[in-house]
Short mmCIF file of C-alpha atoms and ligand atoms in Angstrom, two decimals:
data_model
loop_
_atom_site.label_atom_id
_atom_site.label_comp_id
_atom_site.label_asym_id
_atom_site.label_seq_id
_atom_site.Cartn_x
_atom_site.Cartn_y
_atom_site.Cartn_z
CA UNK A 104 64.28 134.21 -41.58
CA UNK A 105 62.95 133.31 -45.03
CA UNK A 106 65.30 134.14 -47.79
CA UNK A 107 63.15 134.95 -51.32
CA UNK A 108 65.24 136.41 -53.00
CA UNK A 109 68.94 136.37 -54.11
CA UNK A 110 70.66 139.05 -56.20
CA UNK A 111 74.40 139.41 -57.15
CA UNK A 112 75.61 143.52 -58.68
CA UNK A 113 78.89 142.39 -60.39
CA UNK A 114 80.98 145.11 -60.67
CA UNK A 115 84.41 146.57 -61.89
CA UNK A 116 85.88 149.49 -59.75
CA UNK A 117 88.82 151.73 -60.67
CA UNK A 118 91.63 152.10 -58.25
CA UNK A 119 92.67 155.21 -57.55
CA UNK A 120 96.27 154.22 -58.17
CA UNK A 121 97.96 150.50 -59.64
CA UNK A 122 98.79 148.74 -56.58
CA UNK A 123 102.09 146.26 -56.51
CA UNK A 124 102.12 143.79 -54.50
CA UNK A 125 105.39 140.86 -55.17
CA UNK A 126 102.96 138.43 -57.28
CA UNK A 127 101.62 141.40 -59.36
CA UNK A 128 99.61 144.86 -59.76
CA UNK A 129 95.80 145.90 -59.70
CA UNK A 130 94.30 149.12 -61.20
CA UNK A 131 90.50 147.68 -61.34
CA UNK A 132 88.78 145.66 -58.18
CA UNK A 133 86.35 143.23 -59.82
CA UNK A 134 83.80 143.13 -57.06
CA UNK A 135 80.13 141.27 -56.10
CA UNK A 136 77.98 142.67 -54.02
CA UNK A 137 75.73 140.03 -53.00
CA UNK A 138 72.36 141.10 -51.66
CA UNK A 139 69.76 138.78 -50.24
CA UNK A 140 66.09 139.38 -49.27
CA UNK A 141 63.46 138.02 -47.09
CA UNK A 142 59.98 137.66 -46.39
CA UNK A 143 59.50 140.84 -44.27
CA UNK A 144 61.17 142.93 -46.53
CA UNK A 145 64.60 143.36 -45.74
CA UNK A 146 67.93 143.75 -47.56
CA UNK A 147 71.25 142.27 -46.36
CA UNK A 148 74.60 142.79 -48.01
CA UNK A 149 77.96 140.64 -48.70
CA UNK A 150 81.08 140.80 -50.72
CA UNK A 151 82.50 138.35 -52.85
CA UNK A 152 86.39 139.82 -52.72
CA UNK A 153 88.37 137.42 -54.51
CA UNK A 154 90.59 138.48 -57.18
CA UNK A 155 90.29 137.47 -61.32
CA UNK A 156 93.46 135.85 -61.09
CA UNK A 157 94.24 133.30 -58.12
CA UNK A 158 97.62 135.09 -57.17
CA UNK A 159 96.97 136.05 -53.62
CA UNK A 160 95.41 132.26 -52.76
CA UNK A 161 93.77 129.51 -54.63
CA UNK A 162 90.42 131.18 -55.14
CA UNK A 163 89.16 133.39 -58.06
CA UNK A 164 85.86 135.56 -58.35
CA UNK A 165 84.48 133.58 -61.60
CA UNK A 166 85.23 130.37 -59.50
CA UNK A 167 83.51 131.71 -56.42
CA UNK A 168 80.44 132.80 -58.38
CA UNK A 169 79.92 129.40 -59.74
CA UNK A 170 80.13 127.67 -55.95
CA UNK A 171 77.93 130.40 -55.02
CA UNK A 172 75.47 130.15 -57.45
CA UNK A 173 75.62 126.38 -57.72
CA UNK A 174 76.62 124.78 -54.17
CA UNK A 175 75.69 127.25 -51.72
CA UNK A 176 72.25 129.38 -53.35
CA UNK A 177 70.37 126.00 -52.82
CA UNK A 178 72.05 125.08 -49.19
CA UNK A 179 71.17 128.57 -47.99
CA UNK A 180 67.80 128.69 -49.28
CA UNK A 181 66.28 125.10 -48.42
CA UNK A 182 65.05 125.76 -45.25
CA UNK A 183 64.30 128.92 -42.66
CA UNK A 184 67.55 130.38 -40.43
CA UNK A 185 66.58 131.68 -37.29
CA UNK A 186 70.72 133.17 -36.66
CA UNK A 187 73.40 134.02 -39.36
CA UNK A 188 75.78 131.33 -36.93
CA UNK A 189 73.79 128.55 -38.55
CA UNK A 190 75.21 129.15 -42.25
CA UNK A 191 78.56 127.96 -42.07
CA UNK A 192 76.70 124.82 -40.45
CA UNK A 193 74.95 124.74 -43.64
CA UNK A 194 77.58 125.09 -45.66
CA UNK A 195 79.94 122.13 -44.03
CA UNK A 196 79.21 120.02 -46.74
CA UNK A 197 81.19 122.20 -49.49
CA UNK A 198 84.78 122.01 -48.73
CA UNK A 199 86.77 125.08 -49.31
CA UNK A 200 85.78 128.34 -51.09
CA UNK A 201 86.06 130.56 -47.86
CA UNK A 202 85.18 133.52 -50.13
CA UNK A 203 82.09 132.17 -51.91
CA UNK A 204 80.55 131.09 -48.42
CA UNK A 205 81.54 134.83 -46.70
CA UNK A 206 79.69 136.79 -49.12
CA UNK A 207 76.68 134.87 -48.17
CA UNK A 208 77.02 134.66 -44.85
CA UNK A 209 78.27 138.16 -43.91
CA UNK A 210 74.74 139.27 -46.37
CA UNK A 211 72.60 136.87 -43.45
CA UNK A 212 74.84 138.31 -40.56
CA UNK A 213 73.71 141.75 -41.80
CA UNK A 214 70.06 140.67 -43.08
CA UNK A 215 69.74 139.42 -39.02
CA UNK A 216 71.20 142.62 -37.63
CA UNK A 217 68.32 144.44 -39.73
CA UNK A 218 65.29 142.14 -39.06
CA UNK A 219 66.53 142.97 -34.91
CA UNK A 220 67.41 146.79 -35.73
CA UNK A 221 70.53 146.79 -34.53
CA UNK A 222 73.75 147.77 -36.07
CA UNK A 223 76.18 144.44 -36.80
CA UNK A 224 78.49 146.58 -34.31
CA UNK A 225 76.05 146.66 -31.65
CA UNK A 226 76.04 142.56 -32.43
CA UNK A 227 79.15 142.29 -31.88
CA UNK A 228 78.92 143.80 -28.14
CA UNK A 229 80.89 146.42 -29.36
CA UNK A 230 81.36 149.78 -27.70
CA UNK A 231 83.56 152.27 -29.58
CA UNK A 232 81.96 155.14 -31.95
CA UNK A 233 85.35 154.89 -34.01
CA UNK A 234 88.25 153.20 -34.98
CA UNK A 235 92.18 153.97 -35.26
CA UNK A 236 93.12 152.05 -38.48
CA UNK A 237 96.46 151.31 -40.71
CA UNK A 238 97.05 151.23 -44.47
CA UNK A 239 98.55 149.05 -46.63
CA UNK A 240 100.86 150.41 -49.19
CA UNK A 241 102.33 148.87 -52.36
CA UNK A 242 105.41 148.66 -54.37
CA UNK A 243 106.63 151.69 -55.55
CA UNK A 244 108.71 152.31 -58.62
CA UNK A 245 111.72 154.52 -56.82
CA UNK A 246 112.13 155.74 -52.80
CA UNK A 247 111.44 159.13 -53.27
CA UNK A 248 107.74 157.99 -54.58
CA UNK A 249 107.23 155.78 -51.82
CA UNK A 250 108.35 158.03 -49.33
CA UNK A 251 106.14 160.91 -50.11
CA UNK A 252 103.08 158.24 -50.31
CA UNK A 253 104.22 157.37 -46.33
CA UNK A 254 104.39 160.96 -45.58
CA UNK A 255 100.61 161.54 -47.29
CA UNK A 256 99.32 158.61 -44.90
CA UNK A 257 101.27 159.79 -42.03
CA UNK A 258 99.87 163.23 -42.84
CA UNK A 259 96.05 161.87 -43.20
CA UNK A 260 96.39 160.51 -39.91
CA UNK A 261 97.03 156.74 -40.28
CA UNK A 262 98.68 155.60 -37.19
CA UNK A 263 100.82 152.43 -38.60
CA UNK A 264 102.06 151.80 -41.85
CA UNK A 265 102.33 148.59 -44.02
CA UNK A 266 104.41 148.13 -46.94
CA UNK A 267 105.05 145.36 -49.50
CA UNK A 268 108.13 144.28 -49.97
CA UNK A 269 109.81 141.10 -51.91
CA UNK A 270 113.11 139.62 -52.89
CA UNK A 271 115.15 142.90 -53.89
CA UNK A 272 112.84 145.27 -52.66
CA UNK A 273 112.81 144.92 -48.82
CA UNK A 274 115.36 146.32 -46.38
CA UNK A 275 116.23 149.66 -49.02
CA UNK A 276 112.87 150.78 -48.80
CA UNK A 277 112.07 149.77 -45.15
CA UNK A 278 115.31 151.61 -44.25
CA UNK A 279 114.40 154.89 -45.80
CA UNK A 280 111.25 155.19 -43.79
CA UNK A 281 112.68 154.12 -40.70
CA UNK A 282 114.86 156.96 -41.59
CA UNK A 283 112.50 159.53 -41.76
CA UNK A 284 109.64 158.29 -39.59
CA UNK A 285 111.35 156.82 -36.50
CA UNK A 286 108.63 156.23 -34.29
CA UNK A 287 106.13 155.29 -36.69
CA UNK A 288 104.58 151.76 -36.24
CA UNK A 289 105.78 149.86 -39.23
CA UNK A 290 105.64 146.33 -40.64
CA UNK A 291 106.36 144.61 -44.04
CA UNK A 292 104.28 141.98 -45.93
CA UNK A 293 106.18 139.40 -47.99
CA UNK A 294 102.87 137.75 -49.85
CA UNK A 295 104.81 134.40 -49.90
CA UNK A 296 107.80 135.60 -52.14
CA UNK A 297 110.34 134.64 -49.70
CA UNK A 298 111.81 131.18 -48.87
CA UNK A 299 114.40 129.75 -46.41
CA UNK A 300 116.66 130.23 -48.39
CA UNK A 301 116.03 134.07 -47.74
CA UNK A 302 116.55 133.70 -43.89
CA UNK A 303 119.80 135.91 -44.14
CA UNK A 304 118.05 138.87 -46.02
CA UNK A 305 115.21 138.65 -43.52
CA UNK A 306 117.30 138.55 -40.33
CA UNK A 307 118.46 141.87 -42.10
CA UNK A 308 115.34 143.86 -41.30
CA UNK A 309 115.74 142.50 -37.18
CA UNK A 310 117.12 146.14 -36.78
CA UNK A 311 114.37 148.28 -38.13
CA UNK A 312 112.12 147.57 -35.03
CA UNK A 313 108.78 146.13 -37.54
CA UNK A 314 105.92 145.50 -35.43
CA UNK A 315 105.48 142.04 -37.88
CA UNK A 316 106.53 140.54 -41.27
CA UNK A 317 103.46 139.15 -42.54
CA UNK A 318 103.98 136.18 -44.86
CA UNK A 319 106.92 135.79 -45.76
CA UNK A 320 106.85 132.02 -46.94
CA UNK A 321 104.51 129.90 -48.76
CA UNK A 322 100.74 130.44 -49.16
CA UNK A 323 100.57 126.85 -47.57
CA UNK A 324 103.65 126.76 -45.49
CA UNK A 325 103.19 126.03 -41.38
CA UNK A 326 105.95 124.36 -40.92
CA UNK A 327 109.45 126.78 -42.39
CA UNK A 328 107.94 129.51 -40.68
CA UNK A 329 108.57 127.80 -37.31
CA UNK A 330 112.28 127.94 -38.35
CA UNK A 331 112.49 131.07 -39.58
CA UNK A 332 110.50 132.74 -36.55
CA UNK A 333 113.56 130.78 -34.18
CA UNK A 334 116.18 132.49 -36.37
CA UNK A 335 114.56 136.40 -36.65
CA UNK A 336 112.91 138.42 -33.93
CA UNK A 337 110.63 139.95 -36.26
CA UNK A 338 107.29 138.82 -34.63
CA UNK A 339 106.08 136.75 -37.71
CA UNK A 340 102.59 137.27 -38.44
CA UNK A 341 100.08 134.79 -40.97
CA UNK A 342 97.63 135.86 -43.59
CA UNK A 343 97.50 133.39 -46.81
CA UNK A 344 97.62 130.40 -44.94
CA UNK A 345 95.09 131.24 -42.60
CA UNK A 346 91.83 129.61 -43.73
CA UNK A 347 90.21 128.36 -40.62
CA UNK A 348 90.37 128.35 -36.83
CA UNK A 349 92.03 125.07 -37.42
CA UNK A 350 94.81 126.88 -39.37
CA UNK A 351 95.33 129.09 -36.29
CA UNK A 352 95.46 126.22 -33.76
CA UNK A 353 98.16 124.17 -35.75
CA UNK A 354 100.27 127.87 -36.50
CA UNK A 355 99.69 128.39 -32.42
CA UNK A 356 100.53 124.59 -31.15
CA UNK A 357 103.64 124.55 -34.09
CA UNK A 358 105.17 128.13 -33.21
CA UNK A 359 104.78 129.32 -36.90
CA UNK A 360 103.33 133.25 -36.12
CA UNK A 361 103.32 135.36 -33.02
CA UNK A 362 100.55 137.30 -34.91
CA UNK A 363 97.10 136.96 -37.03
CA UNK A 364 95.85 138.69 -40.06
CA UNK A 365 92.14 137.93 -39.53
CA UNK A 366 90.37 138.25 -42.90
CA UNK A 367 86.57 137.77 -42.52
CA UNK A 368 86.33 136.44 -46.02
CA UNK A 369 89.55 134.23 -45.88
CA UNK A 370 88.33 132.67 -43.20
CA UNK A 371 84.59 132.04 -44.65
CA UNK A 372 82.61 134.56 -42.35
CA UNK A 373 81.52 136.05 -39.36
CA UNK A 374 81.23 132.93 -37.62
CA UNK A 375 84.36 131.84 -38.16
CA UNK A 376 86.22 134.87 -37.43
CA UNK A 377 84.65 134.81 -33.81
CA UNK A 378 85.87 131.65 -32.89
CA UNK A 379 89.29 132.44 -34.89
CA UNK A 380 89.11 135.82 -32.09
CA UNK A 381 88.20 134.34 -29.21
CA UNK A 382 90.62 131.49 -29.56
CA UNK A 383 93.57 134.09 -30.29
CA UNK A 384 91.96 135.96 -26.42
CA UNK A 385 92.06 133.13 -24.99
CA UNK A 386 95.72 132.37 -25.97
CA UNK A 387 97.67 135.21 -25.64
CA UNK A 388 97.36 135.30 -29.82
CA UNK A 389 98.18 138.35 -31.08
CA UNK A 390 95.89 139.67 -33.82
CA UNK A 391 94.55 142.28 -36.12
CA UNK A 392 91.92 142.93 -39.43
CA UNK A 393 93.26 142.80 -42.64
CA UNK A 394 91.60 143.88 -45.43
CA UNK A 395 90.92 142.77 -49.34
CA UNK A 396 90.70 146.25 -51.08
CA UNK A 397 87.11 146.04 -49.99
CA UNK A 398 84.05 148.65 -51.21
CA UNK A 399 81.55 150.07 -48.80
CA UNK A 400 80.25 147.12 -47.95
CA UNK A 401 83.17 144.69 -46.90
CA UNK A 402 84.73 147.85 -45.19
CA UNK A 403 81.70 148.18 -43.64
CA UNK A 404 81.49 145.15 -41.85
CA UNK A 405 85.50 144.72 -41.33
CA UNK A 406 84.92 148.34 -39.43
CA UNK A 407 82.48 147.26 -37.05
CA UNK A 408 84.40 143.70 -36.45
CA UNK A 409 87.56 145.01 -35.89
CA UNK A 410 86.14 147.89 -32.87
CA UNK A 411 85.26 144.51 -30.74
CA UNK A 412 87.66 144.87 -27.77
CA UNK A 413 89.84 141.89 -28.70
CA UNK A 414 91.59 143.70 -31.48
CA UNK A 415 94.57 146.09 -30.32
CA UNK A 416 96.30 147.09 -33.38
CA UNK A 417 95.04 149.14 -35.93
CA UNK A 418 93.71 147.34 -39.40
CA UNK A 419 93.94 147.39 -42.68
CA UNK A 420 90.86 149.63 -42.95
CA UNK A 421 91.79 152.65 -44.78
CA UNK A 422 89.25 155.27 -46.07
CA UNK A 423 87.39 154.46 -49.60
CA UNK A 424 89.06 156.90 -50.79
CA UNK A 425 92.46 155.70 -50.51
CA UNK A 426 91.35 152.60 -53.42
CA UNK A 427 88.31 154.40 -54.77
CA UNK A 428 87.51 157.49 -56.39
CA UNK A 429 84.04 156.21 -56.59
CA UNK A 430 82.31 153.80 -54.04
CA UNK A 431 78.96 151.87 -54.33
CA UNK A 432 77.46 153.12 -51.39
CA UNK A 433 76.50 156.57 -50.54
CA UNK A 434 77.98 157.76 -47.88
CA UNK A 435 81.79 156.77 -47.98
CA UNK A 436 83.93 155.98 -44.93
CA UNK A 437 86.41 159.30 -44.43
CA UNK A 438 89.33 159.27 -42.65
CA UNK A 439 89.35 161.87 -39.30
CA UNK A 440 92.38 161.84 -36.67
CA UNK A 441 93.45 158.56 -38.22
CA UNK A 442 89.79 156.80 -36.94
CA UNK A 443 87.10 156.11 -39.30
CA UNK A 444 83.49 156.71 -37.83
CA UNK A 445 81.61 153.14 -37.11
CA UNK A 446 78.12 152.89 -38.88
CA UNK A 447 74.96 153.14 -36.42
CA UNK A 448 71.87 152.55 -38.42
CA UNK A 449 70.43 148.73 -38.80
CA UNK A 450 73.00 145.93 -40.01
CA UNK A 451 76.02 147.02 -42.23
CA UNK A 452 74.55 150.67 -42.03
CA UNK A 453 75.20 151.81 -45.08
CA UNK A 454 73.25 152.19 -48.50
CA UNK A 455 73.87 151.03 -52.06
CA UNK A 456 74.19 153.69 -54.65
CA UNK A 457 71.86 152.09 -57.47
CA UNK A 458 73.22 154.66 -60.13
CA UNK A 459 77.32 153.28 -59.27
CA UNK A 460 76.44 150.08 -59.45
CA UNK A 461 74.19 150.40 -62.91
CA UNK A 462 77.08 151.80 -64.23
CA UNK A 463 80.00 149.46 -62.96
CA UNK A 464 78.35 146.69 -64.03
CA UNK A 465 74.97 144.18 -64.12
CA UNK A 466 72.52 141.94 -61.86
CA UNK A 467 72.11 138.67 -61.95
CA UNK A 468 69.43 136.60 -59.95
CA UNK A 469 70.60 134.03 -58.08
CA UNK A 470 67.33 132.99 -56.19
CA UNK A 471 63.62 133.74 -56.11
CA UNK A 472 61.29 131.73 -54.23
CA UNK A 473 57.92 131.27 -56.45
O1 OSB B 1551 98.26 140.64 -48.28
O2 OSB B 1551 97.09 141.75 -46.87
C1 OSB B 1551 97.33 141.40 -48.04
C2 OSB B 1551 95.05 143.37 -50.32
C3 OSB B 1551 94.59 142.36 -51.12
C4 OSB B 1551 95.06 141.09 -50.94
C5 OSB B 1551 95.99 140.81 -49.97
C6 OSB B 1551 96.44 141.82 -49.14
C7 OSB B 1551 95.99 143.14 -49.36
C8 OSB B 1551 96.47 144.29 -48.61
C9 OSB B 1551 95.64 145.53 -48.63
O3 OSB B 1551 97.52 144.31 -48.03
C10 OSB B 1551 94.64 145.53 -47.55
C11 OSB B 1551 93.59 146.59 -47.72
O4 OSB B 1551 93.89 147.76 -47.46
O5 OSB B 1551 92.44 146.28 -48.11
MG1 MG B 1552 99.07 140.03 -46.45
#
């Protein structure tokens, strides 16, 4: 492959409601849709999902751009690829920035898939036409609100439920829809708000039979997780702190998690994500796909990772419509029976809608080979 050219839509999308999460709320996804072209024609696709403000981990979307645009553009495009696995290769030398080097690589992953007309599923070995998945739901101002938003999901068909929670807002609201959905696969996700010092509180919600508490403690934290998986039953599962395959092995070998939130992007791409999946096989290592209120295109590609066999538990995949009245691609994913539909054309299998992303925002070039 032969990139010439690189492209980057940036973008501002609407969500359909604020969502709270315990460092903060979002009404408007700042998004880039990186799209990068070679010599025989082709298109491939990535996402740059990091948020304006780094509050979820260290990395921000105006920071990513510039290690995109100045670190990894020339890396990428000094020589030919002949497979997406060799990017991260390429990349070594930049240390870091697992979301700048994702939205370039997943765009090669799903240039590759084109250039072979195959779908990234079909890639991927994977079998499955569709895909049971879970949503994510935020802080809500009172119970009754955030009850009726569990009953809409429940309702829609989502088959497991996750809600924020933090200090003060944790064992009320997991309580009341224990209460009124009691076999309803249920977990909590602390986005590092909790410490230690909250063991007590947290041994609290051992009753309410959570299939995980995702990160409770700190973004960086491997080792107070250990002790507060001995003193909970909750299984414990990672997300923030989960940046590489190496993350994963020290988590595994320390006793920090019994589960995985596998972000693609966290974890800088495809590549990485396979090894983080096979490793977690070939340990007995729970784990599941977590989403980054992603458009079309992330969802895209987290929807055709997360049908490969080795994932069990549904993902945080919900429809576009549950973030976005209006998606950049044309064909949205729907929800039906709870399962969204896998893509089956070439690659990501899905198209951009040129008029959204006019109007959401403007393209910049990146790259083009003269
Ligand atoms: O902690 O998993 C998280 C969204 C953005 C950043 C972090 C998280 C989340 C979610 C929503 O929980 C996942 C989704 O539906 O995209
Ligand atoms: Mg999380």
């Amino acid at each position: 492959m032969k990139i010439t050219n690189i492209e980057a839509h940036q973008i501002r999308l609407p969500l359909v409601t604020p969502f709270q999460t315990s460092y903060g709320s979002l009404s408007e996804k700042a998004i880039d849709i990186i799209v990068v072209r070679d010599d025989a024609g082709h298109e491939g696709y990535g996402e740059l999902v990091a948020f304006e403000t780094a509050n979820y981990i260290d990395q921000t979307i105006s920071g990513e751009r510039l290690v995109i645009a100045k670190e990894l553009v020339p890396l990428l495009t000094k020589g030919s690829i002949s497979h997406p696995s060799e990017v991260s290769q390429l990349f070594a030398s930049v240390r870091g920035h697992e979301m700048a080097k994702s939205a370039l690589e997943t765009a090669v992953w799903d240039l590759f898939a084109k250039r072979n007309k195959q779908s990234l599923g079909a890639l991927f070995q994977v079998e499955t036409k569709s895909l049971k998945v879970g949503i994510s739901l935020g802080i809500e101002p009172d119970i009754t609100t955030l009850l009726k938003q569990v009953s809409a999901a429940v309702t829609a068909g989502y088959e497991r439920v996750k809600l924020k929670i933090k200090p003060g807002y944790d064992k009320e609201p997991l309580q009341a829809i224990r209460q009124a959905f009691p076999s309803l696969i249920l977990m909590a996700d602390g986005n590092s708000a909790y410490t230690l010092a909250d063991q007590g509180q947290l041994k609290k919600l051992d009753d309410l039979s959570l299939a995980m508490i995702e990160q409770p403690l700190g973004v960086d934290d491997f080792v107070d997780h250990v002790q507060l998986q001995k003193a909970i039953k909750t299984p414990i599962c990672l997300d923030e702190n989960i940046r590489s395959l190496a993350d994963v092995r020290t988590a595994y070998h320390l006793g920090s998690c019994q589960s995985i939130n596998l972000k693609i992007p966290r974890v800088g791409g495809v590549s990485e994500a396979l090894k983080i999946l096979n490793y977690c096989q070939e340990k007995g290592i729970h784990v599941w796909l977590g989403g980054m209120f992603e458009s079309g295109i992330g969802r895209s590609l987290n929807i055709q990772f997360a049908a490969q066999p080795g994932f069990a538990f549904p993902g945080d995949i919900s429809a576009s419509e549950r973030y976005f009245k209006e998606d950049i691609i044309t064909s949205p994913f729907m929800l039906k029976a709870g399962a969204l539909t896998l893509p089956t054309g070439p690659g990501l299998g899905v198209s951009l809608n040129q008029e959204v992303l006019a109007r959401r925002g403007e393209k910049v070039c990146l790259f083009n080979r003269t």
